Short mmCIF file of C-alpha atoms in Angstrom, two decimals:
data_model
loop_
_atom_site.label_atom_id
_atom_site.label_comp_id
_atom_site.label_asym_id
_atom_site.label_seq_id
_atom_site.Cartn_x
_atom_site.Cartn_y
_atom_site.Cartn_z
CA MET S 1 125.94 145.86 86.44
CA THR S 2 127.68 142.97 84.73
CA ASP S 3 131.44 143.29 84.17
CA THR S 4 130.77 144.09 80.50
CA ALA S 5 128.20 146.76 81.37
CA THR S 6 130.54 148.30 83.96
CA HIS S 7 133.34 148.35 81.39
CA ARG S 8 131.16 150.09 78.78
CA HIS S 9 129.77 152.54 81.35
CA ALA S 10 133.30 153.59 82.36
CA LEU S 11 134.46 153.87 78.73
CA GLU S 12 131.50 156.04 77.76
CA ASN S 13 131.16 158.14 80.89
CA GLN S 14 134.54 158.60 82.56
CA PHE S 15 136.74 158.08 79.48
CA GLY S 16 134.42 159.84 77.00
CA LEU S 17 134.73 156.94 74.56
CA ALA S 18 131.24 156.39 73.18
CA ASP S 19 131.09 154.94 69.67
CA ARG S 20 127.30 155.04 69.37
CA ILE S 21 124.37 157.35 69.95
CA VAL S 22 123.71 156.96 73.65
CA ASP S 23 120.60 159.15 73.98
CA GLU S 24 118.50 159.92 70.90
CA ALA S 25 116.37 162.51 72.73
CA ALA S 26 119.42 164.50 73.85
CA LEU S 27 120.83 164.33 70.34
CA ALA S 28 117.57 165.65 68.91
CA ASN S 29 117.69 168.58 71.36
CA SER S 30 121.22 169.40 70.23
CA VAL S 31 120.25 169.23 66.56
CA ALA S 32 117.34 171.59 67.14
CA ARG S 33 119.42 174.11 69.06
CA PHE S 34 122.30 174.04 66.59
CA ARG S 35 119.86 174.49 63.70
CA GLU S 36 118.29 177.45 65.51
CA ARG S 37 121.70 179.07 66.06
CA GLY S 38 123.20 178.10 62.68
CA ILE S 39 126.07 176.11 64.20
CA THR S 40 128.02 173.45 62.29
CA LEU S 41 130.86 171.31 63.63
CA PRO S 42 134.21 170.62 61.92
CA THR S 43 135.43 167.03 61.89
CA PHE S 44 138.78 166.10 63.39
CA ALA S 45 140.01 165.37 59.87
CA GLN S 46 139.11 168.91 58.79
CA LEU S 47 140.88 170.46 61.78
CA ALA S 48 143.94 168.33 61.02
CA ASP S 49 143.93 169.55 57.41
CA PRO S 50 142.13 172.91 57.08
CA SER S 51 142.90 173.02 53.38
CA SER S 52 140.13 170.43 53.07
CA PHE S 53 137.43 173.08 53.56
CA ASP S 54 136.70 176.58 52.29
CA HIS S 55 137.98 178.95 54.97
CA ALA S 56 136.09 181.97 53.66
CA ALA S 57 132.80 180.07 53.46
CA GLN S 58 133.04 178.61 56.95
CA VAL S 59 134.67 181.51 58.82
CA GLY S 60 133.50 184.55 56.88
CA ASP S 61 134.00 187.80 58.78
CA ALA S 62 133.98 186.25 62.25
CA ASP S 63 136.15 188.09 64.78
CA PRO S 64 138.79 185.52 65.83
CA GLN S 65 138.52 186.75 69.43
CA GLY S 66 134.73 187.02 69.38
CA GLN S 67 131.86 184.86 70.61
CA ASP S 68 131.07 183.56 67.15
CA ALA S 69 130.33 179.88 66.37
CA ARG S 70 132.22 180.22 63.09
CA ASN S 71 135.41 180.25 65.17
CA LEU S 72 134.95 176.50 65.58
CA TRP S 73 136.40 176.32 62.08
CA ARG S 74 139.52 178.17 63.26
CA ASN S 75 140.19 175.62 65.98
CA HIS S 76 143.42 174.36 64.42
CA TRP S 77 147.13 175.19 64.11
CA TYR S 78 146.87 176.86 60.68
CA ASN S 79 145.97 180.41 61.77
CA ASP S 80 147.99 183.59 61.68
CA LEU S 81 147.73 186.20 64.42
CA ALA S 82 144.88 187.96 62.61
CA GLY S 83 142.82 184.78 62.24
CA GLY S 84 143.64 184.16 58.58
CA ARG S 85 144.65 180.73 57.38
CA VAL S 86 148.27 179.89 56.61
CA ASP S 87 149.69 177.04 54.54
CA VAL S 88 152.05 175.86 57.31
CA PRO S 89 151.54 176.44 61.05
CA ASP S 90 153.47 179.46 62.34
CA HIS S 91 156.75 178.38 63.89
CA VAL S 92 160.32 179.39 64.57
CA VAL S 93 163.59 177.44 64.49
CA LEU S 94 165.65 178.59 67.45
CA PRO S 95 169.27 179.49 66.63
CA THR S 96 172.37 178.27 68.43
CA GLU S 97 172.94 181.86 69.68
CA LEU S 98 169.91 181.40 71.94
CA THR S 99 169.99 177.68 72.72
CA GLY S 100 173.69 176.90 72.85
CA VAL S 101 173.14 173.61 70.98
CA ALA S 102 173.66 172.69 67.33
CA CYS S 103 170.41 170.74 67.20
CA PRO S 104 167.59 172.69 65.47
CA ILE S 105 164.75 173.27 67.97
CA ILE S 106 161.45 173.93 66.23
CA VAL S 107 158.76 175.76 68.23
CA VAL S 108 155.19 175.87 66.89
CA PHE S 109 153.03 178.74 68.16
CA GLY S 110 149.78 178.02 70.00
CA ASP S 111 148.65 181.60 70.56
CA ARG S 112 147.21 181.65 67.04
CA PHE S 113 144.21 179.65 68.23
CA PRO S 114 140.97 181.64 68.37
CA MET S 115 139.19 183.20 71.33
CA ILE S 116 141.68 182.28 74.07
CA THR S 117 145.01 182.64 72.18
CA ALA S 118 146.06 179.21 73.48
CA HIS S 119 145.80 175.72 72.06
CA LYS S 120 143.69 174.40 74.95
CA VAL S 121 140.60 175.47 73.03
CA LEU S 122 141.31 172.48 70.77
CA ALA S 123 141.30 170.14 73.77
CA ALA S 124 137.99 171.57 74.94
CA TYR S 125 136.40 171.00 71.53
CA ALA S 126 137.84 167.49 71.33
CA CYS S 127 136.20 166.67 74.67
CA LEU S 128 132.78 168.28 74.09
CA ALA S 129 132.05 167.60 70.42
CA PRO S 130 132.02 163.77 70.77
CA ARG S 131 129.75 164.09 73.81
CA VAL S 132 127.29 166.18 71.77
CA VAL S 133 127.15 164.00 68.65
CA THR S 134 126.76 160.80 70.69
CA GLY S 135 123.82 162.30 72.59
CA GLN S 136 125.59 162.33 75.95
CA PHE S 137 125.68 166.10 76.39
CA ASP S 138 122.43 168.03 75.95
CA PRO S 139 122.99 171.81 75.65
CA THR S 140 119.34 172.44 76.53
CA HIS S 141 119.78 170.65 79.86
CA HIS S 142 123.43 170.37 80.90
CA ARG S 143 125.97 172.86 82.21
CA ALA S 144 129.47 171.97 81.00
CA ILE S 145 131.90 171.84 83.93
CA TRP S 146 135.51 172.55 82.94
CA PRO S 147 138.12 171.61 85.62
CA SER S 148 141.46 173.22 84.88
CA THR S 149 144.43 175.20 86.07
CA GLY S 150 143.64 177.92 83.55
CA ASN S 151 143.65 177.65 79.78
CA TYR S 152 141.43 174.56 79.46
CA ALA S 153 138.77 176.25 81.57
CA ARG S 154 138.96 179.28 79.29
CA GLY S 155 138.83 177.04 76.24
CA GLY S 156 135.86 175.21 77.69
CA ILE S 157 133.96 178.40 78.40
CA ALA S 158 134.65 179.60 74.84
CA ILE S 159 133.54 176.31 73.27
CA SER S 160 130.46 176.12 75.50
CA ARG S 161 129.47 179.66 74.66
CA ILE S 162 129.73 179.26 70.88
CA MET S 163 128.18 175.77 70.97
CA ALA S 164 125.01 177.21 72.54
CA SER S 165 125.43 175.90 76.08
CA ARG S 166 126.42 177.21 79.48
CA GLY S 167 129.88 176.54 80.91
CA VAL S 168 131.37 176.64 84.39
CA ALA S 169 135.11 177.18 84.94
CA ILE S 170 136.83 175.58 87.93
CA LEU S 171 140.40 176.69 88.53
CA PRO S 172 142.74 177.51 91.44
CA GLU S 173 142.48 180.99 92.92
CA GLY S 174 146.22 181.57 92.48
CA MET S 175 146.27 181.54 88.67
CA SER S 176 147.18 184.67 86.69
CA GLN S 177 144.81 187.62 86.88
CA GLU S 178 144.63 187.73 83.09
CA ARG S 179 142.89 184.33 83.10
CA PHE S 180 140.23 185.59 85.48
CA ASP S 181 139.81 188.84 83.54
CA TRP S 182 139.08 186.82 80.41
CA LEU S 183 136.62 184.56 82.24
CA ASN S 184 134.77 187.57 83.64
CA ARG S 185 134.20 188.78 80.09
CA TRP S 186 133.08 185.43 78.65
CA CYS S 187 131.06 183.69 81.35
CA GLU S 188 127.29 184.20 81.21
CA ASP S 189 127.12 184.59 84.99
CA PRO S 190 130.66 185.19 86.31
CA GLU S 191 129.57 185.18 89.96
CA ASN S 192 128.28 181.61 89.68
CA ASP S 193 130.14 180.25 86.66
CA ILE S 194 133.70 180.84 87.93
CA ILE S 195 134.63 178.58 90.84
CA ARG S 196 137.95 179.39 92.49
CA THR S 197 139.47 176.47 94.38
CA HIS S 198 142.29 176.61 96.91
CA GLY S 199 145.88 176.84 95.81
CA THR S 200 147.80 177.18 92.57
CA GLU S 201 148.98 175.03 89.69
CA SER S 202 149.54 171.85 91.68
CA ASN S 203 146.25 171.79 93.57
CA VAL S 204 144.25 169.49 91.29
CA LYS S 205 142.77 167.32 94.06
CA GLU S 206 140.82 170.39 95.22
CA ILE S 207 139.49 170.81 91.67
CA TYR S 208 138.37 167.17 91.58
CA ASP S 209 136.62 167.58 94.92
CA ALA S 210 134.67 170.56 93.55
CA CYS S 211 133.76 168.56 90.43
CA ASN S 212 132.57 165.58 92.46
CA GLU S 213 130.31 167.88 94.47
CA LEU S 214 128.90 169.50 91.33
CA ALA S 215 128.38 166.09 89.70
CA LYS S 216 125.73 165.26 92.31
CA ASP S 217 123.45 167.53 90.28
CA PRO S 218 122.48 165.63 87.08
CA GLY S 219 122.30 168.95 85.27
CA ASN S 220 126.07 169.34 85.57
CA PHE S 221 128.28 167.52 83.07
CA VAL S 222 131.97 167.30 84.05
CA LEU S 223 134.43 167.30 81.16
CA ASN S 224 137.62 166.32 82.95
CA GLN S 225 140.57 166.96 80.64
CA PHE S 226 142.74 164.59 82.68
CA SER S 227 140.54 161.57 81.92
CA GLU S 228 138.66 162.54 78.72
CA PHE S 229 140.31 160.57 75.94
CA GLY S 230 138.96 163.04 73.41
CA ASN S 231 141.76 165.28 74.69
CA HIS S 232 144.35 162.61 73.85
CA LEU S 233 142.81 161.76 70.48
CA GLY S 234 142.31 165.37 69.42
CA HIS S 235 145.99 166.09 69.89
CA TYR S 236 147.07 162.78 68.35
CA GLU S 237 145.05 163.54 65.22
CA VAL S 238 145.17 167.34 64.91
CA THR S 239 148.34 168.45 66.72
CA GLY S 240 150.36 165.41 65.66
CA ARG S 241 149.60 165.98 61.98
CA ALA S 242 150.29 169.72 62.22
CA LEU S 243 153.65 169.19 63.89
CA GLY S 244 154.59 166.58 61.31
CA HIS S 245 153.78 169.11 58.57
CA VAL S 246 155.97 171.74 60.24
CA PHE S 247 158.85 169.29 60.54
CA GLU S 248 158.57 168.28 56.87
CA THR S 249 158.65 171.98 55.94
CA VAL S 250 161.75 172.64 58.05
CA ARG S 251 163.46 169.55 56.66
CA ALA S 252 162.74 170.62 53.08
CA ALA S 253 164.11 174.11 53.78
CA ALA S 254 167.24 172.63 55.39
CA GLY S 255 168.06 170.79 52.18
CA ARG S 256 169.51 167.80 54.02
CA ASP S 257 168.33 164.56 55.60
CA LEU S 258 167.18 166.07 58.87
CA GLY S 259 165.75 163.56 61.34
CA LEU S 260 163.15 164.18 64.05
CA ALA S 261 164.88 163.04 67.21
CA ALA S 262 162.36 164.08 69.85
CA PHE S 263 159.07 165.73 70.69
CA VAL S 264 159.10 167.72 73.95
CA SER S 265 155.93 168.56 75.86
CA ALA S 266 155.01 169.61 79.36
CA THR S 267 152.36 167.30 80.74
CA GLY S 268 149.62 169.30 82.43
CA SER S 269 146.66 167.20 81.33
CA ALA S 270 148.84 165.00 79.08
CA GLY S 271 146.75 165.97 76.07
CA THR S 272 149.41 167.70 73.96
CA ILE S 273 151.96 164.96 74.57
CA ALA S 274 149.67 162.57 72.66
CA ALA S 275 151.01 164.22 69.50
CA GLY S 276 154.25 162.46 70.38
CA ASP S 277 152.62 159.07 69.86
CA ARG S 278 152.00 160.00 66.21
CA LEU S 279 155.45 161.55 65.78
CA LYS S 280 157.06 158.41 67.22
CA ASP S 281 155.03 156.21 64.86
CA GLU S 282 155.90 158.31 61.81
CA TYR S 283 159.44 159.52 62.52
CA GLY S 284 160.77 157.48 65.42
CA ALA S 285 160.87 160.59 67.62
CA LYS S 286 161.44 160.09 71.33
CA ILE S 287 158.75 161.48 73.63
CA VAL S 288 159.96 163.82 76.38
CA ALA S 289 157.56 164.57 79.26
CA VAL S 290 158.26 167.78 81.16
CA GLU S 291 157.18 168.94 84.61
CA ALA S 292 158.09 171.63 87.14
CA LEU S 293 161.15 170.95 89.29
CA GLU S 294 159.24 172.35 92.26
CA CYS S 295 156.62 169.58 91.78
CA PRO S 296 158.71 166.59 90.58
CA THR S 297 155.97 163.96 90.39
CA MET S 298 157.36 161.84 87.55
CA LEU S 299 160.97 162.60 88.40
CA GLU S 300 160.95 161.46 92.02
CA ASN S 301 157.36 160.82 93.18
CA GLY S 302 157.41 164.38 94.52
CA TYR S 303 154.97 167.18 95.12
CA GLY S 304 154.94 170.93 95.68
CA GLU S 305 153.76 174.26 94.30
CA HIS S 306 155.13 176.15 91.32
CA ASN S 307 154.33 178.93 88.87
CA ILE S 308 154.69 177.29 85.44
CA GLN S 309 151.00 177.78 84.83
CA GLY S 310 149.43 175.00 82.76
CA ILE S 311 151.70 172.06 83.68
CA GLY S 312 152.71 169.69 86.46
CA ASP S 313 149.63 168.99 88.49
CA LYS S 314 150.92 166.67 91.25
CA HIS S 315 149.41 163.53 89.72
CA ILE S 316 149.59 161.36 86.60
CA PRO S 317 146.70 162.02 84.18
CA LEU S 318 144.67 159.01 83.13
CA ILE S 319 145.20 159.92 79.46
CA HIS S 320 149.00 159.97 79.70
CA ASN S 321 150.49 157.10 77.72
CA VAL S 322 153.26 156.68 80.26
CA MET S 323 154.53 153.39 78.87
CA ASN S 324 155.39 155.15 75.59
CA THR S 325 157.33 157.99 77.27
CA ASP S 326 161.11 158.00 76.78
CA VAL S 327 162.49 160.88 78.85
CA VAL S 328 161.33 162.85 81.90
CA CYS S 329 162.66 166.35 82.41
CA ALA S 330 162.05 168.91 85.16
CA ILE S 331 162.39 172.71 84.77
CA SER S 332 162.39 175.25 87.60
CA ASP S 333 159.84 178.04 87.69
CA VAL S 334 162.69 180.37 88.63
CA ALA S 335 163.98 179.90 85.10
CA THR S 336 160.59 180.42 83.42
CA ASP S 337 159.75 183.47 85.55
CA GLU S 338 163.09 185.14 84.88
CA LEU S 339 163.29 184.29 81.17
CA ASP S 340 159.76 185.65 80.76
CA VAL S 341 161.10 189.02 81.95
CA LEU S 342 164.20 188.70 79.75
CA PHE S 343 162.07 188.02 76.66
CA ASN S 344 159.61 190.86 77.27
CA ALA S 345 161.41 193.70 79.07
CA ALA S 346 163.04 196.34 76.89
CA GLU S 347 166.37 195.90 78.71
CA GLY S 348 166.27 192.16 78.22
CA ARG S 349 165.53 192.39 74.53
CA GLU S 350 168.29 194.97 74.06
CA TYR S 351 170.74 192.60 75.79
CA LEU S 352 169.70 189.70 73.56
CA SER S 353 170.14 191.84 70.46
CA ARG S 354 173.43 193.59 71.26
CA SER S 355 175.23 191.00 73.37
CA LYS S 356 173.93 187.72 71.94
CA GLY S 357 173.24 188.63 68.34
CA ILE S 358 169.60 187.60 68.39
CA GLY S 359 167.94 188.86 65.21
CA ASP S 360 164.88 191.07 64.97
CA GLU S 361 162.61 188.27 63.69
CA LEU S 362 163.27 186.06 66.70
CA LEU S 363 163.05 189.02 69.08
CA ALA S 364 159.60 189.74 67.66
CA ASN S 365 158.57 186.14 68.35
CA LEU S 366 159.83 185.86 71.94
CA PRO S 367 156.73 187.56 73.45
CA HIS S 368 154.74 184.63 72.05
CA PHE S 369 156.41 182.32 74.59
CA GLY S 370 154.33 181.95 77.76
CA PHE S 371 155.58 180.24 80.91
CA SER S 372 155.00 176.67 79.73
CA SER S 373 156.41 177.59 76.31
CA ILE S 374 159.68 178.71 77.89
CA CYS S 375 159.61 175.52 79.94
CA ASN S 376 159.30 173.45 76.75
CA MET S 377 162.15 175.36 75.13
CA LEU S 378 164.48 174.74 78.09
CA ALA S 379 163.53 171.06 78.20
CA ALA S 380 164.29 170.78 74.47
CA ILE S 381 167.77 172.22 75.08
CA LYS S 382 168.35 169.75 77.91
CA THR S 383 167.10 166.91 75.70
CA ALA S 384 169.54 167.87 72.94
CA LYS S 385 172.36 167.60 75.46
CA LEU S 386 171.13 164.39 77.08
CA LEU S 387 170.75 162.62 73.73
CA ASP S 388 173.92 164.21 72.27
CA LEU S 389 172.06 165.55 69.26
CA GLY S 390 173.74 167.38 66.41
CA PRO S 391 172.77 169.63 63.49
CA ASP S 392 171.00 166.78 61.65
CA ASP S 393 168.76 165.91 64.63
CA ALA S 394 165.75 168.17 65.12
CA ILE S 395 163.54 168.55 68.18
CA ILE S 396 160.00 169.89 67.92
CA THR S 397 157.91 171.43 70.68
CA VAL S 398 155.04 173.88 71.13
CA ALA S 399 154.55 177.33 72.58
CA THR S 400 151.21 176.56 74.18
CA ASP S 401 150.30 180.19 74.90
CA GLY S 402 151.92 183.60 74.76
CA GLY S 403 153.37 186.12 77.15
CA ASP S 404 150.27 188.30 76.94
CA LEU S 405 148.65 186.06 79.56
CA TYR S 406 151.29 186.92 82.17
CA PRO S 407 151.88 190.69 82.55
CA SER S 408 150.65 190.57 86.15
CA GLU S 409 153.03 187.72 86.93
CA ARG S 410 155.87 189.54 85.18
CA ALA S 411 155.26 192.60 87.31
CA LYS S 412 155.45 190.43 90.45
CA THR S 413 158.78 188.98 89.32
CA ILE S 414 160.25 192.41 88.62
CA THR S 415 159.05 193.64 92.02
CA THR S 416 160.15 190.66 94.10
CA ARG S 417 163.37 189.58 92.36
CA TYR S 418 164.64 192.73 90.69
CA ARG S 419 163.85 195.42 93.26
CA GLY S 420 161.20 196.90 90.96
CA GLU S 421 163.67 197.83 88.22
CA TYR S 422 165.12 195.55 85.54
CA SER S 423 168.63 196.28 84.30
CA HIS S 424 171.10 195.15 81.63
CA THR S 425 173.03 193.33 84.37
CA ASP S 426 169.89 191.47 85.43
CA ALA S 427 169.35 190.39 81.83
CA ALA S 428 172.93 189.15 81.50
CA GLU S 429 172.64 187.18 84.73
CA ALA S 430 169.33 185.61 83.69
CA PHE S 431 170.72 184.56 80.32
CA GLY S 432 173.88 183.19 81.86
CA GLN S 433 172.08 181.22 84.55
CA HIS S 434 169.18 179.81 82.54
CA LEU S 435 170.43 179.62 78.96
CA GLY S 436 174.20 179.89 79.14
CA HIS S 437 174.74 176.88 81.40
CA VAL S 438 171.96 174.38 80.69
CA THR S 439 172.77 170.92 82.09
CA THR S 440 171.20 167.47 81.98
CA GLU S 441 170.46 167.55 85.69
CA HIS S 442 166.90 166.63 86.72
CA MET S 443 166.30 164.25 83.81
CA ILE S 444 165.58 160.54 83.46
CA ASP S 445 166.29 158.54 80.32
CA MET S 446 163.45 156.15 81.05
CA THR S 447 163.95 152.43 81.52
CA GLU S 448 161.06 150.00 81.58
CA ALA S 449 161.22 150.07 85.39
CA ASP S 450 160.98 153.87 85.35
CA ARG S 451 157.89 153.69 83.16
CA ARG S 452 156.26 151.18 85.48
CA ARG S 453 156.98 153.38 88.49
CA VAL S 454 155.41 156.45 86.90
CA PHE S 455 152.45 154.47 85.57
CA GLN S 456 151.73 153.07 89.01
CA LEU S 457 151.68 156.56 90.55
CA GLY S 458 148.29 157.01 88.91
CA TYR S 459 146.62 154.20 90.89
CA TYR S 460 145.73 156.23 93.97
CA THR S 461 144.20 159.12 92.02
CA TRP S 462 142.25 157.13 89.46
CA VAL S 463 141.29 153.83 91.07
CA GLU S 464 141.03 154.71 94.74
CA GLN S 465 139.89 158.36 94.50
CA GLN S 466 138.05 158.64 91.21
CA GLY S 467 136.62 155.13 90.87
CA THR S 468 138.19 154.02 87.60
CA PRO S 469 137.62 150.26 87.19
CA PHE S 470 140.92 148.55 87.89
CA PRO S 471 140.93 146.42 84.70
CA LEU S 472 140.54 149.57 82.58
CA PHE S 473 143.29 151.31 84.52
CA GLU S 474 145.59 148.34 83.85
CA GLU S 475 144.70 148.08 80.15
CA ARG S 476 146.52 151.37 79.63
CA ARG S 477 149.86 149.62 80.15
CA ASP S 478 149.60 147.98 76.73
CA GLN S 479 150.22 149.96 73.54
CA ALA S 480 147.45 147.93 71.92
CA PHE S 481 144.99 149.87 74.10
CA TRP S 482 146.27 153.20 72.75
CA ARG S 483 146.34 152.02 69.15
CA GLY S 484 142.79 150.77 69.58
CA LEU S 485 141.62 154.23 70.65
CA ARG S 486 142.35 155.69 67.23
CA ARG S 487 139.29 154.13 65.64
CA TYR S 488 137.12 156.52 67.64
CA VAL S 489 138.32 159.50 65.59
CA GLY S 490 136.80 158.06 62.43
CA VAL S 491 133.61 157.07 64.26
CA TRP S 492 133.23 160.57 65.71
CA ASP S 493 133.89 162.19 62.34
CA ASP S 494 131.11 160.11 60.80
CA LEU S 495 128.79 161.11 63.65
CA ILE S 496 129.75 164.79 63.23
CA THR S 497 129.00 164.56 59.50
CA ASP S 498 125.62 162.97 60.21
CA PHE S 499 124.91 165.56 62.90
CA ASN S 500 125.64 168.45 60.54
CA ALA S 501 123.36 166.91 57.94
CA ARG S 502 120.55 166.73 60.48
CA VAL S 503 121.18 170.33 61.54
CA ALA S 504 120.94 171.38 57.90
CA GLY S 505 117.69 169.46 57.61
CA SER S 506 118.94 167.10 54.92
#
């Protein structure tokens, strides 16, 4: 190939950045299948602003947890727990009684997303839909391969299933049993469509190795969330706009000139953190990248295993805009494990109510904080202290999934750390250790040299292991590269609109 052809090939294939119809025959196959199944696709603009379409007409009586293609139109932040549409994404502003800081910390709930009760279903759609409407993915020929440490694989299986194609989940064997239970219900052929790789959250290299083996079969199509820029762009467009709407709502309710000081996000695939690029553009918010202390890759070039499922995967994702990141923060899985018990056990909730004055509304919301959600909350508290934020400086973050994905893990924690029985004293100790004395330890207020160091950590994974062309790897240093990506959203929306018209036969 010429250098130009190599560049385009990498953009379209590894990065998922096609801006044209690549294969007319594959596109025709998709149109025919979608017409046969009555499937239509929402645009990114519609998912960013669901008031732009008729919810009742598009969703009808679809079960939000069912295998129904109409749930594609619920793939946004504006759902309630029953699958109805709300005017503002569900959120909570954490009080000082819980956080210990005057800075308002806004948490937006991700377990309102359909089918998997986690926002990773949006990332899966953002990766697959552009591949379909550009004629790269053919549902009559390809199996969609979804490499993940949990929720993205579930999201991918859900999206595959309702977009009339077969999906394969690849995830480490050590992830929560609830993830595997869900996959067993949704996969067409669980014995062959669930691939368990060695290890736990941090063992991504093993996932890549399995993907590379599967990719030898041209019938397998790998949708790698760590390098698919649809993941980045979906969150920039859809999540970024939703979070901005939530902040504007909180600011209006506050009745004062509240500023958005920071956006905090754990960086599993570095998809969600792309919302920070929009929030920085619009509000000047700093972007805080969070990882597990037991696997401090950004913090100190480290490695290790941890149990904050969904984050911190021992490498730097290709889609992480490192050079736009302002703060790195690490949180221990001891804290997330133990606060998960505090937030869900009857004794813990009684302690929070009687001893800390936590109101019933917040107590009812705490079970909607999964492990990475608690991690984000703790990192937001640390950020408020690091940046010396006050009552007029808000932080926004997301609860990526809820506690209902972790009962088996919670039982392990109670057995191993609390002798099988959780007490009021255990609750007081957990609160005191993990919320009562939050420090700014294990944080970096990033300098340009820090950004360069973290950026360069990605070289071994992406250039040497995964074959990313070096010039493309380097282009990602410049913010002009990231700004240039945003044109694809409009291109894809036009292609989705044309695709739907062809499906309808018009």
